[in-house]
Amino acid sequence: MASPVFRFAPSPNGELHLGHAFSAILNADLAARMGGRFLLRIEDIDTARCRPEFEAAIYRDLAWLGLAWEEPVRRQSDHFADYAALLDRLVRDDLVYPSFMSRGEIREHISEAESKGRRWPRDPDGVPLYPGVEKTWSKRARRKKIEGGEPFSWRLDVAAALARAGKPPSWREADGEDFASVSTVDEGAAAWGDVVVARKETPTSYHLSVVADDALQGVTHVVRGRDLFHATSVQRLLQVLLGLPEPAYLHHRLITGTDERKLSKSRGAPTLRSLREAGATPTDVRDMVGLAPAEAG
Ligand code: GLU
């Protein structure tokens, strides 16, 4: 059997903290234990928020932790053409539609419906589902609007996509912090509604570029935080629609701060750099995230 392939895929929109360290180390440890490969991928499709100095900091912090990854590192912003090719297939298969509503218009549409007593459905993150008004438009009406230069994103028509898939794709999820035992998760993507697969300002989205790259890089084991557990249903659906291979998944515990909330860049979690500057060692970091000291060798 080909060797397993793991990846750590941070976004360079801030400095890494202990949550990232845990994810990266867990991936590298599992790769070492299973005789696999460990890749690093820079997820920087959000060119407005991602910065080269944060990318440089990722390499510096991971090297300090003692991790070694394969070169070259795949940087998503260098590969927009790959994602566009996959998007084209979804467009041709009529599984996506152009959506023109602004955030404000969406909010207005929903509050109007709610003012009439209708409870608007929310996705697993609590965000109201997209109203999908454009789905009823004719092809001609859509084309006219596009040709008029109106900005639009491409959204997955999730009902059409699930119908095309036949049955909602399940996935294999590790039961613990390794792949010794796995269970099947049956969770359809319908709960997310018509998710964005290509943004207004970028010819791709988080979901599309992740499934594209996991396939292109031959990733067999996706190990990432529990906060992305439900997103897997959307990614599995895209994999089935695009005929891409199915990795196994492990959504690990999240590292929390003293307030019991998930560490986050925006809430000012201590960065790996600040811990290092305060004298912490890589062994201290492993200890802080609940991992045993590194095995020698
Ligand atoms: N780039 C994503 C993040 O930083 C992780 C994506 C993934 O592991 O699938 O949260």
mmCIF file of N, CA and C in Angstrom, residues 14-136:
data_model
loop_
_atom_site.group_PDB
_atom_site.id
_atom_site.type_symbol
_atom_site.label_atom_id
_atom_site.label_comp_id
_atom_site.label_asym_id
_atom_site.label_seq_id
_atom_site.Cartn_x
_atom_site.Cartn_y
_atom_site.Cartn_z
ATOM 1 N N GLY A 14 -2.279 35.475 10.501
ATOM 2 C CA GLY A 14 -1.934 35.824 11.866
ATOM 3 C C GLY A 14 -0.833 34.878 12.308
ATOM 4 N N GLU A 15 -0.352 35.069 13.528
ATOM 5 C CA GLU A 15 0.712 34.201 14.037
ATOM 6 C C GLU A 15 0.112 32.905 14.587
ATOM 7 N N LEU A 16 0.876 31.849 14.572
ATOM 8 C CA LEU A 16 0.392 30.565 15.088
ATOM 9 C C LEU A 16 0.350 30.583 16.617
ATOM 10 N N HIS A 17 -0.647 29.883 17.177
ATOM 11 C CA HIS A 17 -0.746 29.735 18.632
ATOM 12 C C HIS A 17 -0.733 28.250 19.004
ATOM 13 N N LEU A 18 -1.011 27.938 20.274
ATOM 14 C CA LEU A 18 -0.900 26.539 20.720
ATOM 15 C C LEU A 18 -1.858 25.594 19.988
ATOM 16 N N GLY A 19 -3.008 26.116 19.551
ATOM 17 C CA GLY A 19 -3.958 25.279 18.808
ATOM 18 C C GLY A 19 -3.331 24.792 17.507
ATOM 19 N N HIS A 20 -2.637 25.700 16.822
ATOM 20 C CA HIS A 20 -1.955 25.294 15.583
ATOM 21 C C HIS A 20 -0.835 24.310 15.886
ATOM 22 N N ALA A 21 -0.094 24.597 16.982
ATOM 23 C CA ALA A 21 1.027 23.714 17.324
ATOM 24 C C ALA A 21 0.512 22.295 17.537
ATOM 25 N N PHE A 22 -0.597 22.163 18.262
ATOM 26 C CA PHE A 22 -1.152 20.831 18.522
ATOM 27 C C PHE A 22 -1.488 20.126 17.206
ATOM 28 N N SER A 23 -2.168 20.835 16.312
ATOM 29 C CA SER A 23 -2.581 20.236 15.041
ATOM 30 C C SER A 23 -1.374 19.803 14.204
ATOM 31 N N ALA A 24 -0.392 20.690 14.125
ATOM 32 C CA ALA A 24 0.790 20.396 13.314
ATOM 33 C C ALA A 24 1.565 19.212 13.894
ATOM 34 N N ILE A 25 1.755 19.221 15.224
ATOM 35 C CA ILE A 25 2.544 18.147 15.848
ATOM 36 C C ILE A 25 1.808 16.811 15.720
ATOM 37 N N LEU A 26 0.477 16.849 15.929
ATOM 38 C CA LEU A 26 -0.296 15.600 15.827
ATOM 39 C C LEU A 26 -0.162 15.010 14.422
ATOM 40 N N ASN A 27 -0.272 15.851 13.400
ATOM 41 C CA ASN A 27 -0.101 15.384 12.020
ATOM 42 C C ASN A 27 1.287 14.776 11.819
ATOM 43 N N ALA A 28 2.308 15.488 12.270
ATOM 44 C CA ALA A 28 3.680 15.014 12.048
ATOM 45 C C ALA A 28 3.941 13.721 12.828
ATOM 46 N N ASP A 29 3.423 13.646 14.071
ATOM 47 C CA ASP A 29 3.602 12.428 14.875
ATOM 48 C C ASP A 29 2.933 11.231 14.201
ATOM 49 N N LEU A 30 1.700 11.441 13.717
ATOM 50 C CA LEU A 30 0.973 10.331 13.095
ATOM 51 C C LEU A 30 1.679 9.879 11.822
ATOM 52 N N ALA A 31 2.176 10.863 11.049
ATOM 53 C CA ALA A 31 2.901 10.515 9.821
ATOM 54 C C ALA A 31 4.124 9.676 10.187
ATOM 55 N N ALA A 32 4.850 10.097 11.224
ATOM 56 C CA ALA A 32 6.059 9.353 11.613
ATOM 57 C C ALA A 32 5.685 7.948 12.085
ATOM 58 N N ARG A 33 4.624 7.867 12.896
ATOM 59 C CA ARG A 33 4.246 6.575 13.459
ATOM 60 C C ARG A 33 3.724 5.609 12.401
ATOM 61 N N MET A 34 3.069 6.170 11.356
ATOM 62 C CA MET A 34 2.458 5.303 10.339
ATOM 63 C C MET A 34 3.339 5.174 9.092
ATOM 64 N N GLY A 35 4.567 5.635 9.198
ATOM 65 C CA GLY A 35 5.483 5.526 8.054
ATOM 66 C C GLY A 35 5.008 6.369 6.884
ATOM 67 N N GLY A 36 4.388 7.507 7.196
ATOM 68 C CA GLY A 36 3.804 8.334 6.141
ATOM 69 C C GLY A 36 4.585 9.599 5.874
ATOM 70 N N ARG A 37 4.030 10.436 5.015
ATOM 71 C CA ARG A 37 4.648 11.708 4.644
ATOM 72 C C ARG A 37 3.896 12.844 5.333
ATOM 73 N N PHE A 38 4.612 13.931 5.570
ATOM 74 C CA PHE A 38 4.004 15.096 6.212
ATOM 75 C C PHE A 38 4.196 16.311 5.312
ATOM 76 N N LEU A 39 3.093 16.886 4.877
ATOM 77 C CA LEU A 39 3.135 18.051 3.985
ATOM 78 C C LEU A 39 2.660 19.292 4.725
ATOM 79 N N LEU A 40 3.097 20.418 4.223
ATOM 80 C CA LEU A 40 2.623 21.706 4.737
ATOM 81 C C LEU A 40 1.984 22.434 3.562
ATOM 82 N N ARG A 41 0.827 23.003 3.799
ATOM 83 C CA ARG A 41 0.142 23.737 2.719
ATOM 84 C C ARG A 41 -0.251 25.110 3.253
ATOM 85 N N ILE A 42 0.011 26.126 2.486
ATOM 86 C CA ILE A 42 -0.310 27.490 2.892
ATOM 87 C C ILE A 42 -1.649 27.867 2.250
ATOM 88 N N GLU A 43 -2.667 28.065 3.081
ATOM 89 C CA GLU A 43 -4.012 28.342 2.574
ATOM 90 C C GLU A 43 -4.255 29.851 2.577
ATOM 91 N N ASP A 44 -3.852 30.474 1.498
ATOM 92 C CA ASP A 44 -3.848 31.936 1.437
ATOM 93 C C ASP A 44 -4.727 32.481 0.314
ATOM 94 N N ILE A 45 -5.886 31.838 0.091
ATOM 95 C CA ILE A 45 -6.742 32.354 -0.990
ATOM 96 C C ILE A 45 -7.332 33.716 -0.633
ATOM 97 N N ASP A 46 -7.411 34.015 0.657
ATOM 98 C CA ASP A 46 -7.940 35.307 1.074
ATOM 99 C C ASP A 46 -6.791 36.321 1.029
ATOM 100 N N THR A 47 -6.539 36.819 -0.168
ATOM 101 C CA THR A 47 -5.334 37.634 -0.361
ATOM 102 C C THR A 47 -5.405 38.960 0.409
ATOM 103 N N ALA A 48 -6.612 39.364 0.809
ATOM 104 C CA ALA A 48 -6.711 40.614 1.574
ATOM 105 C C ALA A 48 -6.225 40.430 3.011
ATOM 106 N N ARG A 49 -6.391 39.229 3.567
ATOM 107 C CA ARG A 49 -6.034 39.021 4.981
ATOM 108 C C ARG A 49 -4.710 38.295 5.174
ATOM 109 N N CYS A 50 -4.234 37.595 4.130
ATOM 110 C CA CYS A 50 -3.005 36.817 4.291
ATOM 111 C C CYS A 50 -1.799 37.680 3.968
ATOM 112 N N ARG A 51 -0.692 37.450 4.718
ATOM 113 C CA ARG A 51 0.482 38.302 4.513
ATOM 114 C C ARG A 51 1.757 37.467 4.497
ATOM 115 N N PRO A 52 2.727 37.864 3.655
ATOM 116 C CA PRO A 52 3.979 37.097 3.552
ATOM 117 C C PRO A 52 4.705 36.975 4.893
ATOM 118 N N GLU A 53 4.600 38.002 5.745
ATOM 119 C CA GLU A 53 5.332 37.876 7.015
ATOM 120 C C GLU A 53 4.723 36.798 7.919
ATOM 121 N N PHE A 54 3.407 36.581 7.790
ATOM 122 C CA PHE A 54 2.801 35.493 8.571
ATOM 123 C C PHE A 54 3.207 34.130 8.003
ATOM 124 N N GLU A 55 3.357 34.077 6.681
ATOM 125 C CA GLU A 55 3.816 32.818 6.070
ATOM 126 C C GLU A 55 5.239 32.513 6.563
ATOM 127 N N ALA A 56 6.084 33.532 6.571
ATOM 128 C CA ALA A 56 7.466 33.339 7.051
ATOM 129 C C ALA A 56 7.453 32.883 8.509
ATOM 130 N N ALA A 57 6.520 33.445 9.293
ATOM 131 C CA ALA A 57 6.433 33.080 10.712
ATOM 132 C C ALA A 57 6.007 31.618 10.878
ATOM 133 N N ILE A 58 5.168 31.127 9.959
ATOM 134 C CA ILE A 58 4.741 29.719 10.026
ATOM 135 C C ILE A 58 5.966 28.808 9.885
ATOM 136 N N TYR A 59 6.807 29.088 8.881
ATOM 137 C CA TYR A 59 8.004 28.245 8.676
ATOM 138 C C TYR A 59 8.910 28.308 9.906
ATOM 139 N N ARG A 60 9.073 29.520 10.428
ATOM 140 C CA ARG A 60 9.968 29.715 11.576
ATOM 141 C C ARG A 60 9.442 28.949 12.814
ATOM 142 N N ASP A 61 8.143 29.084 13.080
ATOM 143 C CA ASP A 61 7.577 28.438 14.269
ATOM 144 C C ASP A 61 7.602 26.912 14.155
ATOM 145 N N LEU A 62 7.243 26.391 12.966
ATOM 146 C CA LEU A 62 7.198 24.931 12.818
ATOM 147 C C LEU A 62 8.600 24.335 12.884
ATOM 148 N N ALA A 63 9.588 25.060 12.326
ATOM 149 C CA ALA A 63 10.977 24.574 12.390
ATOM 150 C C ALA A 63 11.435 24.574 13.849
ATOM 151 N N TRP A 64 11.056 25.608 14.587
ATOM 152 C CA TRP A 64 11.409 25.672 16.016
ATOM 153 C C TRP A 64 10.825 24.471 16.768
ATOM 154 N N LEU A 65 9.590 24.087 16.391
ATOM 155 C CA LEU A 65 8.969 22.937 17.060
ATOM 156 C C LEU A 65 9.670 21.625 16.703
ATOM 157 N N GLY A 66 10.553 21.692 15.711
ATOM 158 C CA GLY A 66 11.298 20.482 15.322
ATOM 159 C C GLY A 66 10.613 19.692 14.222
ATOM 160 N N LEU A 67 9.650 20.305 13.537
ATOM 161 C CA LEU A 67 8.934 19.581 12.488
ATOM 162 C C LEU A 67 9.669 19.712 11.154
ATOM 163 N N ALA A 68 9.569 18.687 10.340
ATOM 164 C CA ALA A 68 10.176 18.717 9.009
ATOM 165 C C ALA A 68 9.112 18.334 7.997
ATOM 166 N N TRP A 69 8.954 19.143 6.976
ATOM 167 C CA TRP A 69 7.925 18.901 5.969
ATOM 168 C C TRP A 69 8.586 18.834 4.595
ATOM 169 N N GLU A 70 7.823 18.281 3.645
ATOM 170 C CA GLU A 70 8.385 18.145 2.301
ATOM 171 C C GLU A 70 8.365 19.480 1.569
ATOM 172 N N GLU A 71 9.356 19.668 0.719
ATOM 173 C CA GLU A 71 9.400 20.845 -0.171
ATOM 174 C C GLU A 71 9.085 20.359 -1.586
ATOM 175 N N PRO A 72 8.529 21.156 -2.473
ATOM 176 C CA PRO A 72 8.074 22.502 -2.196
ATOM 177 C C PRO A 72 6.745 22.511 -1.442
ATOM 178 N N VAL A 73 6.535 23.578 -0.694
ATOM 179 C CA VAL A 73 5.275 23.783 0.008
ATOM 180 C C VAL A 73 4.255 24.279 -1.028
ATOM 181 N N ARG A 74 3.044 23.765 -0.949
ATOM 182 C CA ARG A 74 2.026 24.246 -1.890
ATOM 183 C C ARG A 74 1.355 25.497 -1.316
ATOM 184 N N ARG A 75 1.411 26.559 -2.082
ATOM 185 C CA ARG A 75 0.788 27.815 -1.661
ATOM 186 C C ARG A 75 -0.430 28.014 -2.552
ATOM 187 N N GLN A 76 -1.619 28.070 -1.926
ATOM 188 C CA GLN A 76 -2.848 28.052 -2.736
ATOM 189 C C GLN A 76 -2.955 29.213 -3.712
ATOM 190 N N SER A 77 -2.453 30.393 -3.322
ATOM 191 C CA SER A 77 -2.620 31.543 -4.222
ATOM 192 C C SER A 77 -1.830 31.378 -5.529
ATOM 193 N N ASP A 78 -0.942 30.383 -5.588
ATOM 194 C CA ASP A 78 -0.216 30.123 -6.837
ATOM 195 C C ASP A 78 -0.998 29.206 -7.763
ATOM 196 N N HIS A 79 -2.163 28.731 -7.328
ATOM 197 C CA HIS A 79 -2.833 27.661 -8.077
ATOM 198 C C HIS A 79 -4.292 27.956 -8.389
ATOM 199 N N PHE A 80 -4.630 29.223 -8.532
ATOM 200 C CA PHE A 80 -6.037 29.556 -8.797
ATOM 201 C C PHE A 80 -6.566 28.851 -10.050
ATOM 202 N N ALA A 81 -5.690 28.605 -11.037
ATOM 203 C CA ALA A 81 -6.140 27.953 -12.282
ATOM 204 C C ALA A 81 -6.639 26.527 -12.013
ATOM 205 N N ASP A 82 -6.010 25.831 -11.063
ATOM 206 C CA ASP A 82 -6.458 24.466 -10.737
ATOM 207 C C ASP A 82 -7.884 24.486 -10.190
ATOM 208 N N TYR A 83 -8.151 25.468 -9.330
ATOM 209 C CA TYR A 83 -9.487 25.537 -8.715
ATOM 210 C C TYR A 83 -10.525 25.963 -9.754
ATOM 211 N N ALA A 84 -10.104 26.875 -10.648
ATOM 212 C CA ALA A 84 -11.023 27.343 -11.692
ATOM 213 C C ALA A 84 -11.436 26.183 -12.591
ATOM 214 N N ALA A 85 -10.510 25.265 -12.844
ATOM 215 C CA ALA A 85 -10.830 24.118 -13.714
ATOM 216 C C ALA A 85 -11.897 23.244 -13.060
ATOM 217 N N LEU A 86 -11.799 23.053 -11.754
ATOM 218 C CA LEU A 86 -12.812 22.245 -11.063
ATOM 219 C C LEU A 86 -14.147 22.981 -11.019
ATOM 220 N N LEU A 87 -14.071 24.294 -10.781
ATOM 221 C CA LEU A 87 -15.293 25.095 -10.755
ATOM 222 C C LEU A 87 -16.022 24.985 -12.111
ATOM 223 N N ASP A 88 -15.256 25.037 -13.196
ATOM 224 C CA ASP A 88 -15.839 24.914 -14.541
ATOM 225 C C ASP A 88 -16.665 23.649 -14.681
ATOM 226 N N ARG A 89 -16.160 22.579 -14.088
ATOM 227 C CA ARG A 89 -16.905 21.318 -14.201
ATOM 228 C C ARG A 89 -18.231 21.408 -13.468
ATOM 229 N N LEU A 90 -18.228 22.062 -12.313
ATOM 230 C CA LEU A 90 -19.480 22.207 -11.554
ATOM 231 C C LEU A 90 -20.451 23.110 -12.304
ATOM 232 N N VAL A 91 -19.888 24.135 -12.979
ATOM 233 C CA VAL A 91 -20.740 25.042 -13.757
ATOM 234 C C VAL A 91 -21.372 24.256 -14.912
ATOM 235 N N ARG A 92 -20.531 23.502 -15.626
ATOM 236 C CA ARG A 92 -21.019 22.732 -16.774
ATOM 237 C C ARG A 92 -22.069 21.712 -16.345
ATOM 238 N N ASP A 93 -21.886 21.129 -15.180
ATOM 239 C CA ASP A 93 -22.832 20.115 -14.684
ATOM 240 C C ASP A 93 -24.066 20.741 -14.041
ATOM 241 N N ASP A 94 -24.155 22.079 -14.076
ATOM 242 C CA ASP A 94 -25.340 22.763 -13.529
ATOM 243 C C ASP A 94 -25.530 22.521 -12.040
ATOM 244 N N LEU A 95 -24.436 22.396 -11.323
ATOM 245 C CA LEU A 95 -24.531 22.130 -9.885
ATOM 246 C C LEU A 95 -24.279 23.387 -9.068
ATOM 247 N N VAL A 96 -23.921 24.464 -9.742
ATOM 248 C CA VAL A 96 -23.717 25.747 -9.065
ATOM 249 C C VAL A 96 -24.524 26.823 -9.797
ATOM 250 N N TYR A 97 -24.796 27.899 -9.095
ATOM 251 C CA TYR A 97 -25.495 29.019 -9.740
ATOM 252 C C TYR A 97 -24.871 30.328 -9.266
ATOM 253 N N PRO A 98 -24.934 31.366 -10.112
ATOM 254 C CA PRO A 98 -24.354 32.646 -9.697
ATOM 255 C C PRO A 98 -25.265 33.321 -8.673
ATOM 256 N N SER A 99 -24.674 33.846 -7.609
ATOM 257 C CA SER A 99 -25.487 34.538 -6.606
ATOM 258 C C SER A 99 -24.995 35.972 -6.482
ATOM 259 N N PHE A 100 -25.941 36.875 -6.527
ATOM 260 C CA PHE A 100 -25.614 38.302 -6.634
ATOM 261 C C PHE A 100 -25.900 39.091 -5.369
ATOM 262 N N MET A 101 -26.643 38.513 -4.437
ATOM 263 C CA MET A 101 -27.088 39.310 -3.280
ATOM 264 C C MET A 101 -25.903 39.742 -2.417
ATOM 265 N N SER A 102 -25.956 40.966 -1.941
ATOM 266 C CA SER A 102 -24.936 41.441 -1.001
ATOM 267 C C SER A 102 -25.325 40.957 0.400
ATOM 268 N N ARG A 103 -24.394 41.079 1.339
ATOM 269 C CA ARG A 103 -24.708 40.692 2.721
ATOM 270 C C ARG A 103 -25.937 41.423 3.228
ATOM 271 N N GLY A 104 -26.000 42.718 2.923
ATOM 272 C CA GLY A 104 -27.117 43.535 3.382
ATOM 273 C C GLY A 104 -28.435 43.047 2.786
ATOM 274 N N GLU A 105 -28.416 42.710 1.506
ATOM 275 C CA GLU A 105 -29.635 42.213 0.852
ATOM 276 C C GLU A 105 -30.084 40.883 1.449
ATOM 277 N N ILE A 106 -29.108 40.044 1.748
ATOM 278 C CA ILE A 106 -29.444 38.741 2.350
ATOM 279 C C ILE A 106 -30.126 38.968 3.701
ATOM 280 N N ARG A 107 -29.496 39.863 4.498
ATOM 281 C CA ARG A 107 -30.045 40.156 5.834
ATOM 282 C C ARG A 107 -31.474 40.682 5.730
ATOM 283 N N GLU A 108 -31.675 41.562 4.777
ATOM 284 C CA GLU A 108 -33.000 42.175 4.597
ATOM 285 C C GLU A 108 -34.038 41.126 4.204
ATOM 286 N N HIS A 109 -33.653 40.274 3.242
ATOM 287 C CA HIS A 109 -34.536 39.215 2.768
ATOM 288 C C HIS A 109 -34.978 38.331 3.948
ATOM 289 N N ILE A 110 -34.009 37.980 4.785
ATOM 290 C CA ILE A 110 -34.294 37.070 5.889
ATOM 291 C C ILE A 110 -35.126 37.758 6.971
ATOM 292 N N SER A 111 -34.790 39.026 7.275
ATOM 293 C CA SER A 111 -35.581 39.653 8.353
ATOM 294 C C SER A 111 -37.009 39.909 7.879
ATOM 295 N N GLU A 112 -37.177 40.110 6.589
ATOM 296 C CA GLU A 112 -38.549 40.269 6.088
ATOM 297 C C GLU A 112 -39.327 38.958 6.260
ATOM 298 N N ALA A 113 -38.677 37.846 5.892
ATOM 299 C CA ALA A 113 -39.348 36.540 6.051
ATOM 300 C C ALA A 113 -39.638 36.276 7.522
ATOM 301 N N GLU A 114 -38.680 36.635 8.398
ATOM 302 C CA GLU A 114 -38.876 36.356 9.826
ATOM 303 C C GLU A 114 -39.944 37.257 10.432
ATOM 304 N N SER A 115 -40.075 38.468 9.860
ATOM 305 C CA SER A 115 -41.111 39.363 10.392
ATOM 306 C C SER A 115 -42.510 38.823 10.071
ATOM 307 N N LYS A 116 -42.576 37.908 9.099
ATOM 308 C CA LYS A 116 -43.879 37.290 8.789
ATOM 309 C C LYS A 116 -44.065 35.997 9.571
ATOM 310 N N GLY A 117 -43.201 35.799 10.562
ATOM 311 C CA GLY A 117 -43.380 34.641 11.441
ATOM 312 C C GLY A 117 -42.647 33.404 10.972
ATOM 313 N N ARG A 118 -41.872 33.516 9.897
ATOM 314 C CA ARG A 118 -41.160 32.334 9.426
ATOM 315 C C ARG A 118 -39.816 32.229 10.143
ATOM 316 N N ARG A 119 -39.491 31.036 10.663
ATOM 317 C CA ARG A 119 -38.184 30.870 11.306
ATOM 318 C C ARG A 119 -37.178 30.440 10.248
ATOM 319 N N TRP A 120 -36.204 31.301 10.011
ATOM 320 C CA TRP A 120 -35.261 31.043 8.931
ATOM 321 C C TRP A 120 -34.220 29.999 9.371
ATOM 322 N N PRO A 121 -33.936 28.968 8.544
ATOM 323 C CA PRO A 121 -32.966 27.949 8.962
ATOM 324 C C PRO A 121 -31.531 28.472 9.050
ATOM 325 N N ARG A 122 -30.775 27.933 9.984
ATOM 326 C CA ARG A 122 -29.384 28.335 10.203
ATOM 327 C C ARG A 122 -28.462 27.139 9.955
ATOM 328 N N ASP A 123 -27.227 27.414 9.537
ATOM 329 C CA ASP A 123 -26.264 26.331 9.303
ATOM 330 C C ASP A 123 -25.613 25.902 10.624
ATOM 331 N N PRO A 124 -24.769 24.856 10.617
ATOM 332 C CA PRO A 124 -24.178 24.383 11.877
ATOM 333 C C PRO A 124 -23.354 25.448 12.614
ATOM 334 N N ASP A 125 -22.928 26.496 11.915
ATOM 335 C CA ASP A 125 -22.219 27.593 12.586
ATOM 336 C C ASP A 125 -23.170 28.692 13.056
ATOM 337 N N GLY A 126 -24.470 28.502 12.819
ATOM 338 C CA GLY A 126 -25.453 29.485 13.261
ATOM 339 C C GLY A 126 -25.724 30.596 12.255
ATOM 340 N N VAL A 127 -25.183 30.475 11.060
ATOM 341 C CA VAL A 127 -25.374 31.509 10.037
ATOM 342 C C VAL A 127 -26.632 31.162 9.216
ATOM 343 N N PRO A 128 -27.498 32.161 8.962
ATOM 344 C CA PRO A 128 -28.704 31.875 8.184
ATOM 345 C C PRO A 128 -28.358 31.331 6.784
ATOM 346 N N LEU A 129 -29.122 30.353 6.316
ATOM 347 C CA LEU A 129 -28.858 29.775 4.991
ATOM 348 C C LEU A 129 -29.143 30.801 3.894
ATOM 349 N N TYR A 130 -28.460 30.648 2.784
ATOM 350 C CA TYR A 130 -28.640 31.573 1.661
ATOM 351 C C TYR A 130 -30.046 31.400 1.070
ATOM 352 N N PRO A 131 -30.726 32.518 0.780
ATOM 353 C CA PRO A 131 -32.096 32.413 0.268
ATOM 354 C C PRO A 131 -32.223 31.739 -1.112
ATOM 355 N N GLY A 132 -31.181 31.828 -1.928
ATOM 356 C CA GLY A 132 -31.208 31.094 -3.205
ATOM 357 C C GLY A 132 -32.211 31.613 -4.227
ATOM 358 N N VAL A 133 -32.506 32.900 -4.177
ATOM 359 C CA VAL A 133 -33.514 33.449 -5.100
ATOM 360 C C VAL A 133 -33.125 33.250 -6.571
ATOM 361 N N GLU A 134 -31.831 33.258 -6.864
ATOM 362 C CA GLU A 134 -31.396 33.182 -8.265
ATOM 363 C C GLU A 134 -31.690 31.818 -8.898
ATOM 364 N N LYS A 135 -31.975 30.832 -8.056
ATOM 365 C CA LYS A 135 -32.201 29.486 -8.612
ATOM 366 C C LYS A 135 -33.432 29.441 -9.522
ATOM 367 N N THR A 136 -34.349 30.371 -9.261
ATOM 368 C CA THR A 136 -35.573 30.360 -10.074
ATOM 369 C C THR A 136 -35.396 31.187 -11.351
#
